[in-house]
Amino acid sequence: MKEYLILLAQVYPEFRLAELEALADLHGIDVDLSQHDPTRPFLKVQLENDCDACSFISRAVLSKAIYEVWGEGESYDTLHQSVKHNSGDRFDLYKKSTFRFDFEGYKGRQNSKAKRAIIESFGYLNFEGAVDLKNPEECFTILEEYEVFGMEKADKPKYIWFGRLVSLTERTEKNVVETYDLKKRGYIGTTSFDAELSLVTCNLAHVTSGHTVYDPFTGTGSFMVTAAHFGALAIGSDIDVRMLSGNGSEQNVKSNFKDYGTYANFIDVLTMDFTHNALRKGFGIDTIICDPPYGVREGLRVLGAKNEEKAAGREKNVVDGEIAHLRRDFVPPKKPYELSDMLDDLLSFAGDRLPVGGKLAFWMPTANDDFSETIIPQHERLKLQFNLEQEFHKWSRRLLVYVKMDESYAGETRNGLKELNIKNFRERYFKGFSERSR
């Protein structure tokens, strides 16, 4: 086993470990992540070889790079001693390679003059290859961690690593977060999901090339677009045709795929009430990813009438010689839909339609003042793998990831929202959660 150092992004620290666990599982790599500290961007791990390191980290969104550790220490003197003692047998392997030196500093940085002096202090490596700042064969990196005292930063790092770059991630090499930034996307709406967390969700759900990913509450297609980035075939549905058809111009869900060059991964989007799902039983779905409507911007609705008797009488209505509800311009009535019922339907659909090993990932809103683990919905065929929280003062949204188990799995079906009679998330949201509405 060899020691490697992962450089983590300082964003969404509560999601970083879960993403790494999911990627290790996706590639079948056994790795100890117990040293992860959400307050620091450095994580040392042990892996078999560079091939495993590349596979493990390459598609990460909340990590920047992984390095083969050559040495470490609390000062440059101890760092140099560590490099000579632990990695002396590696010097000749890269003696003729073109190379460059980089610096990564956390909470501090060296000036140009100091950097040059530090680089020259590694002269004992005796590299004979040419320095190539643009496209070197090897990139050696000094990673420094500083300590902050109040408003003042330390003038010397408290810990230093020296390593050889093994692999950059999607975040740094392909600039994936900026590429999918909603501000640069052709078609978005008020419900378009954050691009960075959408990509992370795909990683947690093991979205891979050739898999079919379904978003039953598509909106403007945020999850479909990021699923296609990872090579999946994307299909979606939404009860609101206006979201799918676009803004009256040529911009719509489909055009986003064309803009990103992933149109070949676009199956279709359907105007459909999820509770009256029209996808045939034989249609293979490997992964379900969605951000179900919370009922915040507008109340949750499904097809149906509040007053069934009154609606039944209207079935005989005739317009221009045609039965009204059979006309192409007929707008079907909608009735209120509770969040708890929607989650029941979503888990039941996933339990029925996903293959063994298939993933369901969705975001669920919770009020912080009445949250308990029992609120998290369960299904007898779905095992909860991740329950990750993104907090917004008085409420949170949670990313829940489930895996479909085989028939030997003895799970339970439970809906905590119903059992605790927690309702009206939308009403409480607009009241600032100042009142408990049960």
XYZ file of C-alpha atoms in Angstrom:
438
model
C 0.000 0.000 0.000
C 1.142 3.538 -0.772
C 0.303 6.813 0.934
C -1.665 9.429 -0.992
C -2.963 12.871 -0.097
C -6.318 14.129 -1.349
C -6.755 17.880 -1.740
C -10.412 18.616 -0.978
C -12.494 21.577 -2.087
C -13.576 23.864 0.740
C -17.263 23.698 -0.238
C -20.092 21.555 1.109
C -17.779 19.853 3.646
C -20.718 17.840 4.979
C -20.984 16.082 1.604
C -17.279 15.440 0.873
C -16.843 12.212 2.828
C -20.045 10.691 1.461
C -18.947 11.424 -2.117
C -15.586 9.737 -1.534
C -17.288 6.717 0.067
C -19.651 6.443 -2.895
C -16.828 6.676 -5.443
C -14.750 4.072 -3.597
C -17.771 1.766 -3.632
C -18.432 2.482 -7.309
C -14.904 1.409 -8.279
C -14.635 -1.434 -5.767
C -11.747 0.207 -3.910
C -11.152 -0.471 -0.226
C -9.959 2.722 1.453
C -9.917 4.047 5.017
C -11.390 7.559 5.105
C -11.521 7.854 8.894
C -8.955 10.701 8.965
C -11.324 13.066 7.179
C -11.742 16.368 9.000
C -14.508 18.615 7.566
C -12.600 21.714 8.704
C -9.468 20.862 6.673
C -8.886 20.336 2.941
C -6.286 17.567 3.306
C -7.029 13.858 3.676
C -4.316 11.196 3.740
C -5.296 7.720 2.552
C -3.634 4.457 1.626
C -4.239 2.888 -1.769
C -2.762 0.003 -3.718
C -1.318 1.991 -6.621
C -1.672 5.017 -8.906
C -4.288 3.244 -11.010
C -6.588 2.904 -7.997
C -5.886 6.511 -7.016
C -6.895 7.758 -10.476
C -10.049 5.626 -10.599
C -11.027 6.652 -7.091
C -10.712 10.419 -7.458
C -10.997 11.311 -11.148
C -14.749 12.040 -11.256
C -14.967 13.649 -7.810
C -16.651 17.058 -7.637
C -15.801 18.033 -4.054
C -12.109 17.110 -4.361
C -9.414 18.787 -6.431
C -6.546 16.326 -6.815
C -4.683 13.353 -5.363
C -0.919 13.181 -4.776
C 1.559 10.407 -4.069
C 3.069 11.426 -0.724
C 6.869 11.674 -0.812
C 7.297 13.290 2.578
C 5.690 15.411 5.279
C 6.588 17.377 8.368
C 5.969 20.335 10.644
C 8.834 22.320 9.103
C 10.845 22.305 5.901
C 13.765 20.677 7.700
C 11.640 17.746 8.844
C 9.942 17.624 5.429
C 13.285 17.245 3.629
C 14.365 14.542 6.079
C 11.097 12.708 5.448
C 11.444 12.931 1.655
C 15.032 11.613 1.726
C 14.196 8.799 4.125
C 10.866 7.642 2.678
C 11.180 8.373 -1.041
C 14.882 8.258 -1.887
C 14.290 5.189 -4.069
C 11.852 7.189 -6.249
C 14.221 9.950 -7.326
C 15.733 8.028 -10.248
C 12.301 7.024 -11.576
C 11.660 10.634 -12.608
C 15.244 11.761 -13.152
C 14.802 12.382 -16.912
C 11.144 13.519 -16.845
C 10.090 17.056 -17.664
C 8.642 18.611 -14.544
C 7.416 21.637 -12.653
C 6.812 22.586 -9.022
C 3.441 23.840 -7.766
C 2.272 25.231 -4.426
C -1.059 24.681 -2.660
C -1.581 26.727 0.493
C -4.476 26.602 2.932
C -5.039 29.825 4.907
C -1.708 31.200 3.745
C 0.708 31.472 0.847
C 4.332 32.087 0.034
C 5.539 35.049 -2.001
C 7.441 34.496 -5.241
C 10.867 34.964 -3.679
C 10.106 32.454 -0.902
C 8.710 29.946 -3.398
C 11.894 30.058 -5.444
C 14.023 29.459 -2.340
C 11.822 26.515 -1.325
C 12.043 24.952 -4.790
C 15.810 25.294 -4.773
C 15.926 23.550 -1.388
C 14.816 20.368 -3.171
C 18.005 20.323 -5.227
C 18.965 16.942 -3.730
C 16.306 15.343 -5.975
C 18.862 15.759 -8.793
C 16.253 15.905 -11.557
C 17.888 16.261 -14.967
C 14.756 16.749 -17.066
C 13.745 20.133 -18.428
C 11.406 22.408 -16.499
C 8.096 22.610 -18.370
C 5.532 24.951 -16.849
C 2.744 24.210 -19.358
C 2.734 20.487 -20.044
C 5.213 18.634 -17.829
C 5.365 14.868 -17.568
C 5.373 15.189 -13.778
C 4.072 17.853 -11.420
C 5.578 17.958 -7.920
C 3.550 19.897 -5.369
C 4.259 21.477 -1.995
C 1.081 21.590 0.081
C 1.130 23.902 3.090
C -1.362 24.274 5.917
C -1.251 27.482 7.939
C -2.859 28.378 11.246
C -4.874 31.545 11.726
C -4.676 33.463 15.021
C -7.669 35.774 15.176
C -7.317 38.156 12.241
C -3.631 37.389 11.771
C -2.186 34.588 9.680
C 0.943 32.702 10.652
C 4.026 33.543 8.629
C 5.108 29.891 8.570
C 3.040 26.791 7.763
C 2.192 24.478 10.639
C 2.356 21.385 8.424
C 3.724 20.592 4.964
C 3.432 17.746 2.483
C 5.477 17.120 -0.644
C 4.002 14.905 -3.323
C 3.766 13.946 -6.962
C 0.491 14.767 -8.685
C -1.259 11.546 -9.683
C -4.618 12.828 -10.904
C -6.730 15.928 -11.079
C -10.489 15.626 -10.643
C -13.483 16.613 -12.748
C -13.592 19.798 -10.710
C -10.090 20.994 -11.638
C -9.223 19.256 -14.893
C -12.568 19.703 -16.672
C -13.776 22.710 -14.658
C -17.077 20.877 -14.403
C -18.675 23.115 -11.755
C -18.191 26.255 -13.813
C -19.214 24.479 -17.021
C -22.606 23.548 -15.576
C -23.103 26.770 -13.632
C -26.755 27.787 -13.921
C -25.742 31.354 -14.770
C -24.199 30.066 -17.990
C -26.961 27.613 -18.910
C -29.269 28.407 -21.791
C -32.526 27.294 -20.186
C -33.230 27.532 -16.446
C -36.168 28.333 -14.210
C -36.908 29.275 -10.616
C -36.703 25.627 -9.576
C -33.450 24.757 -11.407
C -31.246 22.812 -9.018
C -27.747 23.918 -8.013
C -25.302 22.460 -10.560
C -22.571 21.523 -8.085
C -24.876 19.558 -5.785
C -26.583 18.047 -8.802
C -23.228 16.612 -9.919
C -22.529 15.385 -6.378
C -25.947 13.715 -6.275
C -25.072 11.826 -9.462
C -21.857 10.587 -7.861
C -23.659 9.426 -4.728
C -26.209 7.621 -6.892
C -23.499 5.900 -8.980
C -24.679 7.411 -12.259
C -22.490 5.791 -14.917
C -22.172 5.513 -18.665
C -24.927 3.530 -20.335
C -27.284 3.580 -17.343
C -30.796 4.955 -17.707
C -31.582 7.762 -15.261
C -35.152 8.927 -14.661
C -36.204 12.215 -13.046
C -39.966 12.109 -12.318
C -40.078 15.829 -11.397
C -37.874 17.156 -14.173
C -38.626 20.869 -14.170
C -35.887 22.417 -16.323
C -33.858 19.198 -16.392
C -30.999 19.929 -13.983
C -30.457 16.310 -12.935
C -30.933 15.002 -16.470
C -28.210 17.315 -17.751
C -25.650 16.342 -15.107
C -26.513 12.643 -15.445
C -25.739 12.934 -19.159
C -22.360 14.462 -18.266
C -21.444 11.144 -16.633
C -22.586 9.244 -19.731
C -26.063 8.189 -18.596
C -29.160 8.109 -20.794
C -31.617 10.615 -19.348
C -35.412 10.629 -19.368
C -37.737 12.842 -17.373
C -41.341 13.771 -16.749
C -43.228 16.651 -15.186
C -46.873 17.501 -14.646
C -46.277 21.074 -15.871
C -45.831 21.156 -19.650
C -44.660 24.767 -19.442
C -41.471 23.711 -17.668
C -40.635 21.131 -20.307
C -41.576 23.100 -23.412
C -39.501 26.169 -22.530
C -39.936 29.898 -22.502
C -41.482 30.444 -25.913
C -38.133 30.603 -27.709
C -35.956 27.722 -28.825
C -34.590 27.277 -25.300
C -35.957 24.247 -23.441
C -34.814 21.082 -21.710
C -33.730 19.531 -24.991
C -31.684 22.566 -26.034
C -29.566 22.306 -22.868
C -28.370 18.890 -24.004
C -27.474 20.316 -27.394
C -25.560 23.156 -25.753
C -23.513 20.721 -23.651
C -22.875 18.324 -26.528
C -24.746 15.470 -24.820
C -27.823 15.327 -27.046
C -27.125 11.649 -27.792
C -27.807 10.965 -24.094
C -31.242 12.620 -24.167
C -34.124 10.124 -24.393
C -37.129 12.419 -23.896
C -39.229 14.416 -21.466
C -42.890 13.596 -20.921
C -45.782 15.689 -19.674
C -47.075 13.293 -17.058
C -48.410 13.128 -13.538
C -45.984 10.888 -11.644
C -48.846 9.285 -9.721
C -50.341 8.201 -13.066
C -47.047 7.000 -14.498
C -47.154 5.998 -18.143
C -43.708 4.370 -18.407
C -44.281 0.749 -19.278
C -43.221 -1.911 -16.786
C -40.576 -3.253 -19.128
C -38.801 0.079 -19.498
C -35.490 -0.332 -17.700
C -34.600 2.320 -15.123
C -31.225 1.993 -13.395
C -31.322 5.153 -11.283
C -33.934 7.635 -10.092
C -32.723 11.130 -9.156
C -34.985 14.054 -8.370
C -35.752 17.118 -6.323
C -39.458 16.572 -5.594
C -41.640 19.687 -5.386
C -41.892 20.880 -1.800
C -45.007 22.899 -2.499
C -43.184 26.152 -1.609
C -43.522 28.142 -4.823
C -46.956 26.675 -5.407
C -49.012 24.032 -3.668
C -48.402 20.401 -4.573
C -50.908 19.127 -7.131
C -51.718 15.871 -8.914
C -54.357 15.004 -11.483
C -57.810 14.654 -10.025
C -60.689 16.678 -8.672
C -61.295 17.890 -5.147
C -64.994 17.092 -5.547
C -65.296 13.747 -7.337
C -69.101 13.910 -7.599
C -69.035 17.340 -9.198
C -66.281 16.269 -11.589
C -68.220 13.176 -12.610
C -71.121 15.369 -13.713
C -68.833 17.361 -15.977
C -67.785 14.265 -17.909
C -70.920 14.692 -20.003
C -70.011 18.228 -21.046
C -69.885 18.661 -24.833
C -67.934 21.419 -26.626
C -68.347 21.870 -30.403
C -69.749 18.373 -30.689
C -66.929 16.720 -28.712
C -66.898 15.416 -25.176
C -64.932 18.086 -23.317
C -62.390 15.862 -21.557
C -61.493 14.102 -24.835
C -60.550 17.311 -26.652
C -56.855 18.045 -27.285
C -57.162 21.426 -25.584
C -58.704 19.959 -22.425
C -56.869 20.971 -19.240
C -57.427 18.263 -16.620
C -58.253 19.369 -13.082
C -55.717 19.018 -10.289
C -56.120 18.377 -6.595
C -53.864 18.998 -3.558
C -51.166 16.454 -2.780
C -49.380 16.039 0.538
C -45.593 15.726 0.679
C -45.935 12.511 2.691
C -48.105 10.944 -0.028
C -45.616 11.971 -2.709
C -42.744 10.319 -0.809
C -44.826 7.161 -0.381
C -45.442 7.048 -4.123
C -41.787 7.769 -4.947
C -40.377 5.009 -2.731
C -43.021 2.526 -3.874
C -42.214 3.266 -7.509
C -38.474 2.862 -6.876
C -38.985 -0.353 -4.914
C -41.042 -1.765 -7.778
C -39.113 -0.525 -10.823
C -35.437 -0.366 -9.907
C -33.208 -3.408 -10.439
C -31.335 -4.899 -7.477
C -28.435 -2.512 -6.853
C -30.260 0.409 -8.491
C -30.242 3.738 -6.661
C -32.890 6.238 -5.639
C -31.604 9.705 -4.689
C -33.849 12.628 -3.824
C -33.916 15.800 -1.746
C -36.419 16.090 1.097
C -37.266 19.267 3.065
C -37.449 19.142 6.849
C -38.197 21.769 9.493
C -35.360 21.840 12.013
C -37.617 22.259 15.044
C -39.472 18.979 14.553
C -36.889 16.797 12.812
C -36.138 13.325 14.048
C -34.632 10.335 12.250
C -38.072 8.689 12.233
C -39.248 11.280 9.683
C -36.983 9.751 7.034
C -39.213 7.506 4.880
C -38.353 3.821 4.549
C -39.332 1.016 2.180
C -39.023 -2.722 2.668
C -36.905 -3.167 -0.479
C -34.781 -0.003 -0.209
C -31.793 0.409 2.100
C -30.904 3.951 3.142
C -27.211 4.626 2.385
C -26.862 8.366 2.898
C -28.789 10.994 4.841
C -26.978 14.293 4.269
C -28.183 17.679 5.479
C -27.889 21.112 3.912
C -29.137 23.547 6.542
C -30.906 26.857 5.870
C -31.394 28.461 9.295
C -34.803 27.116 10.365
C -35.218 24.420 7.742
C -33.033 21.989 5.864
C -33.091 19.898 2.773
C -31.717 16.405 3.012
C -30.186 14.287 0.309
C -31.436 10.737 0.808
C -29.838 7.937 -1.188
C -31.258 4.405 -1.188
C -30.157 1.184 -2.885
C -32.591 -1.497 -4.078
C -32.002 -4.754 -2.202
C -32.873 -8.318 -3.129
C -35.767 -10.268 -1.621
C -33.659 -11.464 1.307
C -33.499 -7.906 2.685
C -35.754 -7.534 5.709
C -36.507 -3.830 5.641
C -39.600 -1.978 6.785
C -41.996 0.398 5.098
C -42.500 3.537 7.165
C -43.593 7.124 6.588
C -42.660 9.287 9.552
C -44.405 12.376 8.176
C -47.709 10.543 8.224
C -47.112 8.813 11.527
C -46.274 12.122 13.225
C -48.986 13.932 11.244
C -46.527 16.566 10.007
C -48.185 18.594 7.268
C -48.206 21.937 5.509
C -44.472 22.449 4.954
C -45.340 25.257 2.528
C -47.487 27.088 5.081
C -44.806 26.830 7.762
C -42.112 27.917 5.307
C -43.845 31.240 4.635
C -44.488 31.789 8.349
C -40.788 31.367 9.019
C -41.497 28.129 10.934
C -42.699 30.250 13.841
C -45.744 28.046 14.259
C -46.005 24.303 14.341
C -48.668 23.180 11.891
C -49.696 19.619 12.470
